[in-house]
Coordinates of C-alpha atoms and ligand atoms in Angstrom, one line a residue:
M1 CA -33.9 23.0 39.2
K2 CA -33.9 19.9 37.0
Q3 CA -34.3 21.1 33.2
I4 CA -36.9 18.5 31.7
Q5 CA -37.1 18.3 27.4
R6 CA -40.5 19.8 27.0
R7 CA -42.7 17.6 24.1
S8 CA -43.3 19.6 20.8
W9 CA -46.4 17.5 20.3
A10 CA -49.8 15.5 21.8
E11 CA -52.8 13.6 20.6
P12 CA -55.2 17.2 19.5
F13 CA -58.3 15.1 20.7
K14 CA -59.7 13.3 23.7
I15 CA -60.8 10.3 24.0
K16 CA -64.9 9.9 24.0
S17 CA -65.9 6.6 23.2
V18 CA -63.7 3.3 23.5
E19 CA -63.6 -0.1 22.8
P20 CA -62.0 -3.0 24.8
L21 CA -59.6 -5.4 23.7
R22 CA -59.4 -8.6 24.2
M23 CA -55.9 -10.6 25.7
T24 CA -55.5 -14.3 24.8
T25 CA -52.8 -16.8 26.2
R26 CA -50.1 -18.1 24.1
E27 CA -51.7 -21.3 24.0
E28 CA -54.8 -19.8 22.2
R29 CA -52.6 -18.1 19.9
E30 CA -50.8 -21.1 18.7
Q31 CA -54.4 -22.2 18.2
T32 CA -55.4 -19.9 16.1
I33 CA -52.6 -19.1 13.6
K34 CA -52.6 -22.6 12.8
E35 CA -55.9 -22.5 12.1
A36 CA -55.5 -19.2 9.6
G37 CA -52.7 -20.9 7.9
Y38 CA -50.0 -18.8 9.3
N39 CA -52.1 -15.5 7.6
T40 CA -52.6 -12.9 9.6
F41 CA -55.5 -11.6 6.6
L42 CA -57.3 -14.7 8.1
L43 CA -57.2 -14.1 12.0
R44 CA -60.7 -13.4 13.5
S45 CA -60.0 -9.8 15.0
R46 CA -61.6 -11.1 18.1
D47 CA -58.1 -13.1 18.4
V48 CA -55.9 -10.0 18.1
Y49 CA -54.8 -7.7 20.6
I50 CA -53.2 -4.8 18.9
D51 CA -54.3 -4.4 15.3
L52 CA -51.6 -3.0 13.5
L53 CA -52.6 -5.1 9.7
T54 CA -53.8 -2.1 7.9
D55 CA -54.3 1.5 8.8
S56 CA -57.2 1.6 5.6
G57 CA -61.0 2.2 6.8
T58 CA -59.3 1.0 10.5
N59 CA -59.0 5.3 11.4
A60 CA -61.4 6.5 14.6
M61 CA -63.7 9.1 13.0
S62 CA -64.2 12.3 14.8
D63 CA -67.5 13.4 16.8
F64 CA -67.8 16.2 13.6
Q65 CA -67.6 13.5 11.3
W66 CA -70.3 11.0 13.2
A67 CA -72.7 14.3 13.8
G68 CA -72.4 14.4 9.6
M69 CA -73.5 10.5 9.0
M70 CA -76.6 11.7 10.4
L71 CA -76.9 14.2 8.1
G72 CA -76.5 11.5 5.4
D73 CA -78.5 11.9 2.1
E74 CA -79.9 8.5 1.7
A75 CA -81.4 9.7 -1.8
Y76 CA -81.0 7.0 -4.7
A77 CA -79.5 10.3 -6.8
G78 CA -78.3 13.6 -6.1
S79 CA -77.6 13.1 -2.6
E80 CA -76.7 16.4 -1.0
N81 CA -73.7 14.8 0.6
Y82 CA -72.1 14.0 -2.8
Y83 CA -72.2 17.7 -3.3
N84 CA -70.5 18.4 -0.3
L85 CA -67.9 15.9 -1.0
E86 CA -67.4 17.2 -4.5
K87 CA -66.8 20.9 -3.4
A88 CA -63.7 19.7 -0.6
V89 CA -62.7 17.9 -3.1
Q90 CA -62.1 20.4 -5.5
E91 CA -61.1 22.6 -2.5
F92 CA -58.1 21.0 -1.2
Y93 CA -57.1 18.8 -4.3
G94 CA -58.0 20.7 -7.2
Y95 CA -59.6 18.3 -9.6
K96 CA -62.3 19.8 -11.9
H97 CA -64.6 16.4 -11.5
L98 CA -65.5 13.7 -8.6
V99 CA -66.9 10.1 -9.2
P100 CA -66.7 8.6 -5.7
T101 CA -65.9 4.8 -5.6
H102 CA -66.6 2.4 -2.7
Q103 CA -62.5 2.2 -1.9
G104 CA -59.4 2.5 -3.9
R105 CA -59.5 0.0 -6.1
G106 CA -62.8 0.9 -7.1
A107 CA -60.7 4.2 -8.8
E108 CA -58.3 2.1 -10.5
N109 CA -60.6 -0.1 -12.5
L110 CA -61.9 2.5 -13.7
I111 CA -58.6 4.4 -14.7
S112 CA -57.0 1.1 -15.7
Q113 CA -60.0 0.6 -18.4
I114 CA -60.4 3.8 -19.3
L115 CA -56.6 4.8 -20.2
I116 CA -54.9 1.2 -21.5
K117 CA -55.3 -0.7 -24.3
K118 CA -53.8 -4.5 -24.1
G119 CA -49.9 -4.3 -24.4
D120 CA -49.8 -0.9 -23.5
Y121 CA -46.6 -0.4 -20.5
V122 CA -48.2 1.5 -17.1
P123 CA -45.2 2.9 -15.0
G124 CA -44.8 4.0 -11.9
N125 CA -42.8 4.8 -8.7
M126 CA -43.1 0.8 -7.3
Y127 CA -46.1 -1.1 -7.6
F128 CA -48.7 -1.1 -5.5
T129 CA -50.9 -4.7 -4.9
T130 CA -54.4 -3.3 -5.7
T131 CA -53.0 -0.8 -8.2
R132 CA -50.9 -3.1 -10.7
L133 CA -53.0 -5.6 -10.5
H134 CA -55.8 -3.2 -12.2
Q135 CA -53.5 -2.5 -14.2
E136 CA -52.6 -5.9 -15.8
L137 CA -55.8 -6.7 -16.1
A138 CA -56.8 -4.1 -18.1
G139 CA -53.5 -5.7 -20.3
G140 CA -50.7 -3.2 -18.9
N141 CA -47.3 -4.0 -18.4
F142 CA -46.4 -2.2 -15.2
V143 CA -43.2 -0.8 -15.0
D144 CA -41.0 0.2 -12.0
V145 CA -39.5 3.2 -11.9
I146 CA -38.7 4.2 -8.8
I147 CA -35.0 5.3 -7.3
D148 CA -32.8 2.5 -6.4
E149 CA -33.0 3.5 -3.6
A150 CA -36.0 2.8 -2.7
H151 CA -35.5 -0.5 -2.7
D152 CA -32.6 -0.2 0.0
P153 CA -34.0 -0.3 3.8
Q154 CA -31.0 1.1 5.1
N155 CA -30.8 4.3 2.9
T156 CA -31.4 7.0 4.6
F157 CA -32.7 10.0 1.4
P158 CA -34.8 11.7 2.3
F159 CA -37.6 11.7 -0.3
K160 CA -37.0 7.8 -1.4
G161 CA -40.7 8.0 -3.5
N162 CA -39.0 10.2 -6.1
V163 CA -39.0 9.1 -10.1
D164 CA -35.3 8.1 -11.2
L165 CA -36.6 10.6 -14.6
Q166 CA -33.8 8.6 -16.9
K167 CA -35.4 5.5 -16.2
Y168 CA -38.9 6.7 -16.6
E169 CA -36.7 8.6 -20.1
N170 CA -35.5 5.5 -21.1
L171 CA -39.1 3.3 -20.7
I172 CA -39.9 6.5 -23.1
K173 CA -37.2 6.1 -25.4
K174 CA -37.6 1.9 -25.8
V175 CA -41.4 1.3 -26.1
G176 CA -42.6 5.4 -27.5
A177 CA -44.6 7.4 -25.3
E178 CA -47.6 6.4 -27.5
K179 CA -47.0 2.7 -25.3
I180 CA -47.8 4.5 -22.8
A181 CA -50.5 4.8 -21.4
Y182 CA -50.1 6.6 -18.1
I183 CA -47.2 6.9 -14.7
T184 CA -49.0 6.6 -11.3
I185 CA -47.5 8.1 -9.0
G186 CA -47.9 7.0 -5.5
A187 CA -47.2 9.5 -2.5
T188 CA -46.2 8.4 -0.1
V189 CA -45.0 5.2 -1.6
N190 CA -46.8 2.6 0.5
M191 CA -44.4 -0.6 -0.5
A192 CA -40.8 1.4 -0.2
G193 CA -41.9 2.0 3.7
G194 CA -44.2 5.0 3.2
Q195 CA -41.8 6.8 1.7
P196 CA -42.9 10.8 0.6
I197 CA -41.9 11.9 -3.2
S198 CA -40.6 15.3 -3.1
M199 CA -42.6 18.3 -4.9
E200 CA -39.7 18.9 -7.4
N201 CA -40.0 15.4 -8.3
L202 CA -43.7 16.0 -9.1
R203 CA -43.3 18.3 -10.8
A204 CA -39.7 17.6 -13.5
V205 CA -42.3 14.2 -13.8
F206 CA -45.3 16.0 -15.0
Q207 CA -42.8 18.2 -17.1
L208 CA -41.4 15.4 -18.8
S209 CA -44.8 13.8 -19.0
Q210 CA -46.2 16.5 -21.0
K211 CA -43.3 16.9 -23.0
N212 CA -44.3 13.2 -24.3
K213 CA -47.9 13.9 -23.8
I214 CA -48.7 10.9 -21.5
K215 CA -51.2 11.4 -18.4
V216 CA -49.8 11.4 -14.6
V217 CA -52.6 9.6 -12.5
F218 CA -52.1 10.4 -8.5
D219 CA -52.0 7.7 -6.2
A220 CA -53.4 10.4 -3.5
T221 CA -54.4 7.8 -0.8
R222 CA -52.0 9.2 1.5
A223 CA -51.0 12.7 0.3
M224 CA -51.4 14.8 2.8
E225 CA -49.2 12.5 4.7
N226 CA -46.5 12.9 2.1
A227 CA -47.5 16.8 2.1
F228 CA -46.4 16.8 6.1
F229 CA -43.0 15.2 4.8
I230 CA -42.4 18.0 1.8
K231 CA -43.3 20.7 4.6
K232 CA -41.0 19.1 7.1
R233 CA -37.7 18.3 4.3
E234 CA -38.1 20.4 1.3
K235 CA -36.5 23.6 1.7
G236 CA -39.2 26.6 0.3
Y237 CA -42.5 24.5 2.1
E238 CA -41.8 25.1 5.9
N239 CA -44.4 28.1 6.1
K240 CA -46.2 26.9 3.2
T241 CA -50.0 24.9 4.7
I242 CA -50.3 21.2 4.0
K243 CA -53.2 22.5 2.0
E244 CA -51.1 24.6 -0.1
I245 CA -48.8 22.0 -0.8
L246 CA -51.2 19.1 -1.6
L247 CA -52.6 21.6 -4.4
E248 CA -49.2 22.2 -5.5
M249 CA -48.9 18.5 -5.7
C250 CA -52.0 17.6 -7.2
S251 CA -51.4 20.5 -9.6
Y252 CA -48.5 18.0 -11.4
S253 CA -51.1 15.5 -12.3
D254 CA -54.3 15.6 -14.7
A255 CA -56.0 12.5 -12.5
A256 CA -56.1 11.0 -9.2
T257 CA -57.2 7.2 -7.5
M258 CA -57.7 7.9 -3.8
S259 CA -58.8 5.4 -1.1
G260 CA -60.7 7.6 1.6
K261 CA -59.8 4.7 4.2
K262 CA -56.2 6.4 5.0
D263 CA -55.6 10.0 5.3
L264 CA -59.5 10.6 5.2
L265 CA -60.0 9.3 8.5
V266 CA -63.1 7.3 7.6
N267 CA -63.9 3.5 7.5
I268 CA -64.8 2.6 4.2
G269 CA -65.0 5.6 0.4
G270 CA -62.5 6.0 -2.3
F271 CA -62.7 8.3 -5.4
L272 CA -61.7 8.9 -8.7
A273 CA -61.2 12.7 -9.4
I274 CA -60.0 14.2 -12.8
N275 CA -59.2 17.5 -14.8
D276 CA -60.1 16.1 -18.9
D277 CA -64.0 16.4 -19.1
A278 CA -63.6 13.5 -21.8
I279 CA -62.5 10.7 -19.5
F280 CA -64.4 11.8 -16.9
E281 CA -67.1 11.4 -19.2
E282 CA -66.0 7.9 -19.6
A283 CA -65.7 7.4 -16.5
R284 CA -69.1 8.5 -15.2
N285 CA -70.6 5.7 -17.9
M286 CA -68.3 2.9 -16.1
V287 CA -68.8 3.5 -12.8
V288 CA -72.6 2.9 -12.9
I289 CA -71.7 -0.7 -13.9
Y290 CA -69.1 -1.4 -11.2
E291 CA -70.0 0.7 -8.3
G292 CA -73.3 2.6 -8.5
L293 CA -74.6 5.4 -10.3
H294 CA -72.0 8.5 -10.5
T295 CA -73.3 10.6 -7.2
Y296 CA -72.8 8.0 -5.0
G297 CA -70.4 5.1 -6.6
G298 CA -71.2 2.5 -3.6
L299 CA -71.3 5.1 -1.0
A300 CA -73.8 6.0 1.3
G301 CA -74.8 9.7 1.5
R302 CA -73.6 9.1 5.2
D303 CA -70.2 7.8 4.2
M304 CA -69.7 10.3 1.6
E305 CA -70.4 13.1 4.8
A306 CA -68.0 11.5 6.9
M307 CA -65.5 11.8 3.9
A308 CA -65.5 14.9 3.1
R309 CA -65.9 16.3 6.9
G310 CA -62.5 13.6 7.1
I311 CA -60.7 15.8 4.0
Q312 CA -61.0 19.0 6.1
E313 CA -59.6 17.4 9.3
A314 CA -57.1 15.4 7.9
C315 CA -55.2 17.9 6.6
Q316 CA -54.8 20.0 9.9
L317 CA -51.3 20.0 11.0
D318 CA -51.6 19.1 14.6
H319 CA -53.5 15.9 13.3
L320 CA -50.3 14.9 11.3
Q321 CA -47.7 16.1 13.4
A322 CA -49.1 13.1 15.9
R323 CA -50.5 10.7 13.6
I324 CA -46.9 10.7 11.7
G325 CA -45.2 11.6 15.3
Q326 CA -46.4 8.2 16.8
V327 CA -45.2 6.4 13.9
E328 CA -41.5 7.9 14.6
Y329 CA -41.9 7.4 18.4
V330 CA -42.1 3.8 17.4
G331 CA -39.5 4.1 15.1
N332 CA -37.4 5.8 16.8
R333 CA -37.7 3.4 20.5
L334 CA -36.6 0.1 17.3
L335 CA -33.5 1.8 16.2
E336 CA -32.4 2.7 19.8
L337 CA -32.7 -1.2 20.6
G338 CA -31.1 -2.2 17.5
I339 CA -33.7 -3.4 15.4
P340 CA -33.6 -3.6 11.7
I341 CA -36.2 -0.9 9.7
V342 CA -36.5 0.9 6.9
T343 CA -35.2 4.3 7.4
P344 CA -36.0 6.9 6.8
I345 CA -39.5 6.2 9.7
G346 CA -42.0 6.4 6.9
G347 CA -45.4 7.8 7.8
H348 CA -48.3 5.1 8.7
A349 CA -46.2 2.5 9.4
I350 CA -42.2 0.6 10.5
F351 CA -41.2 -1.8 8.6
L352 CA -39.3 -4.0 10.4
D353 CA -36.0 -5.7 7.9
A354 CA -37.2 -9.4 7.8
K355 CA -33.9 -10.2 6.4
K356 CA -32.5 -8.9 8.8
F357 CA -34.0 -10.6 12.0
Y358 CA -33.7 -14.4 9.5
P359 CA -30.8 -14.6 7.5
Q360 CA -30.7 -18.3 8.1
L361 CA -34.0 -18.1 5.9
E362 CA -34.5 -18.0 2.2
Q363 CA -36.8 -15.9 0.5
L364 CA -39.1 -19.1 -0.5
K365 CA -39.2 -19.9 3.2
F366 CA -41.4 -17.0 3.8
P367 CA -39.2 -14.7 6.3
A368 CA -41.6 -11.7 6.3
Q369 CA -44.9 -14.2 6.8
T370 CA -43.1 -15.9 9.5
L371 CA -42.2 -12.4 11.3
A372 CA -45.3 -11.5 11.1
A373 CA -46.4 -15.0 12.9
E374 CA -43.8 -15.2 15.7
L375 CA -44.9 -11.6 16.1
Y376 CA -48.6 -12.5 16.9
L377 CA -48.1 -16.3 19.0
D378 CA -45.7 -13.4 20.9
S379 CA -48.4 -10.5 21.7
G380 CA -51.5 -11.2 19.8
I381 CA -49.8 -7.8 17.9
R382 CA -51.3 -7.8 14.5
A383 CA -48.6 -6.7 11.3
M384 CA -48.6 -8.0 7.7
E385 CA -46.2 -9.2 5.2
R386 CA -45.1 -7.1 2.5
G387 CA -42.4 -9.2 1.2
I388 CA -42.3 -12.0 -1.5
V389 CA -46.1 -13.4 -0.8
S390 CA -47.5 -9.1 -1.0
A391 CA -44.9 -9.5 -4.8
G392 CA -47.0 -12.1 -6.4
R393 CA -45.6 -13.7 -9.5
N394 CA -44.9 -12.6 -12.9
K395 CA -48.1 -12.7 -15.1
E396 CA -46.2 -13.9 -17.9
T397 CA -43.6 -16.5 -17.0
G398 CA -45.8 -17.4 -14.2
D399 CA -42.3 -16.9 -11.5
H400 CA -42.8 -15.8 -8.2
Y401 CA -41.5 -12.1 -8.1
Y402 CA -38.1 -11.7 -5.3
P403 CA -38.4 -8.6 -4.1
K404 CA -35.3 -6.7 -2.2
L405 CA -37.3 -5.4 0.3
E406 CA -38.5 -8.3 2.9
L407 CA -40.7 -6.5 5.4
V408 CA -43.3 -6.4 8.3
R409 CA -45.6 -3.4 8.1
L410 CA -46.6 -2.2 11.6
T411 CA -49.5 0.6 10.2
F412 CA -50.5 2.5 12.8
P413 CA -54.3 3.1 12.6
R414 CA -55.2 7.3 12.6
R415 CA -56.4 8.3 16.4
V416 CA -56.8 4.3 17.4
Y417 CA -53.7 3.3 19.0
T418 CA -52.1 5.3 22.8
Q419 CA -48.5 5.6 23.7
A420 CA -48.6 2.2 25.9
H421 CA -49.3 0.4 23.3
C422 CA -46.9 1.7 20.9
D423 CA -44.5 0.8 23.8
V424 CA -46.4 -3.0 24.6
T425 CA -45.4 -3.4 20.5
V426 CA -42.0 -2.2 20.5
E427 CA -41.1 -4.8 24.0
S428 CA -42.7 -7.5 21.9
V429 CA -40.8 -6.6 18.9
Y430 CA -37.7 -7.1 21.1
E431 CA -38.9 -10.3 22.3
V432 CA -38.8 -12.1 19.0
W433 CA -36.1 -10.5 18.0
Q434 CA -34.5 -11.9 21.0
N435 CA -35.4 -15.2 19.7
R436 CA -34.8 -15.0 16.4
E437 CA -32.2 -17.5 15.8
S438 CA -34.2 -20.4 16.3
V439 CA -36.9 -19.9 13.4
K440 CA -37.1 -22.1 10.5
G441 CA -39.6 -20.2 8.2
L442 CA -42.9 -21.6 6.2
K443 CA -44.3 -24.0 3.7
M444 CA -47.1 -21.9 1.3
I445 CA -49.7 -24.5 0.8
Y446 CA -52.5 -22.8 -0.8
E447 CA -52.5 -20.4 -3.2
P448 CA -54.9 -18.2 -4.7
K449 CA -54.5 -16.8 -8.0
Y450 CA -55.0 -13.2 -6.9
L451 CA -53.9 -10.8 -4.1
R452 CA -52.0 -14.2 -2.7
F453 CA -51.1 -12.9 0.4
F454 CA -55.0 -12.0 1.4
Q455 CA -55.7 -15.7 1.4
A456 CA -52.3 -17.6 1.4
R457 CA -52.2 -20.6 3.3
F458 CA -48.5 -21.6 5.1
E459 CA -47.4 -24.6 7.3
K460 CA -44.7 -24.5 9.4
L461 CA -42.0 -25.9 8.7
Ligands
LIG1 N1 -53.7 -0.1 0.9 C1 -52.8 -1.0 2.7 O1 -53.3 -1.5 3.8 C2 -54.7 -1.9 2.1 C3 -55.2 -2.9 1.3 S1 -53.9 -3.6 0.5 C4 -53.4 -4.4 1.7 O2 -51.9 -0.4 2.7 C5 -52.3 2.6 -2.0 C6 -51.2 3.2 -1.6 C7 -53.1 1.8 -0.6 C8 -54.2 1.4 -1.1 C9 -54.5 0.5 -0.2 C10 -54.9 0.9 -2.3 C11 -56.3 0.6 -2.3 C12 -54.4 2.4 -3.3 N2 -52.7 2.6 -3.0 O3 -57.6 -0.6 -0.4 O4 -59.6 -0.3 -2.5 O5 -52.1 1.6 0.2 O6 -59.7 1.0 -0.5 O7 -57.0 1.2 -1.8 C13 -54.2 -1.2 1.6 P1 -58.2 -0.2 -1.1

């Protein structure tokens, strides 16, 4: 009898409702990407076939979440759904206080304004675009203290999200602990390729921070995915539940910002969670200026309910196995074809190494922006640039940052695409890889002042 390798997992759901996809011709795509200034953010979604721009707000909700939407209590104040969300955040993340926000950056704005004084430093395990901008707008200076391995796409260290404790300690010695507003800890680290931080490192960062009276602000956006990697890779956590791991992770921080649009399987929503009573008091005061009353923070009651229910679903092991397993499936197929990607394969996305695709292009010819456009041209698949355009400019000198990582992110929305979609994606990336030598790059012709990657425009060279 022929022996077959049996799959260890499959999606823990079946499909109840579908949304048709539209295919376009190469001629149509040549026109649409030109009109979009070769920026995938400026494409209309109707012109996209498989949308791997982001996993943010693009998730498929469950019937349990949709049912919860019908139970939205749309009272201006004291909505029942706020209390459901508060209970879920306390139970799964362990923080004392909750301030809902319309999405992650709403929470980033609040905490940056509350804790940062002009001229302060804010270390972090690699920058994230919106997080760093809010820190800078509040008068802070971001300092990258991630380990060097994170900046090397081919390095296979299992916890490339770790903080380099020596870098962190050197900063404390150099500027003084009183000049450090707080440290931001991302888990997983998006810009490094969805790479996790280890529990051991989280604990050590918290201890060093406490010793120096520095607060730890956790970016919990993809913390459930990080918890899955800890379970799989870190000794001593094999038999712990995701919920137990998440609670321990959060216990090594003072507050958390959260974009519910990722881990929490919703289309909109976020929050700030805090232990300290005084910071909570200030956040409650400020949320009414920027977001809405402290019991809705810019969200409808139904959105808070969907997020509260999403928390319970997101930390199920079979969900995380299928979610991360899908990304891993694509990554392994690409590696088999010899295509350069960031390794180890991360949690939410595959990151193509554009410098290796186009060694003929210097960084100011925007290799990753070019690669994202080429992929769209080939198949209508939409990806995102994560290189020099995303990195932006140094706010003091006005010069471009030249990040070591020049990447294109194929980001997988949760519970949305099938394995056949994954295969079509792999085949398209392979085609673009085959045709890499004739590519000439792009020129930037319009640059917005903030978060330029969203709206910048380019022309073909
Ligand atoms: N991340 C993403 O596509 C959406 C906007 S930027 C292209 O990866 C982290 C780690 C994020 C993140 C958003 C935010 C901001 C904070 N931290 O988008 O404001 O990945 O909900 O969250 C995006 P909001």
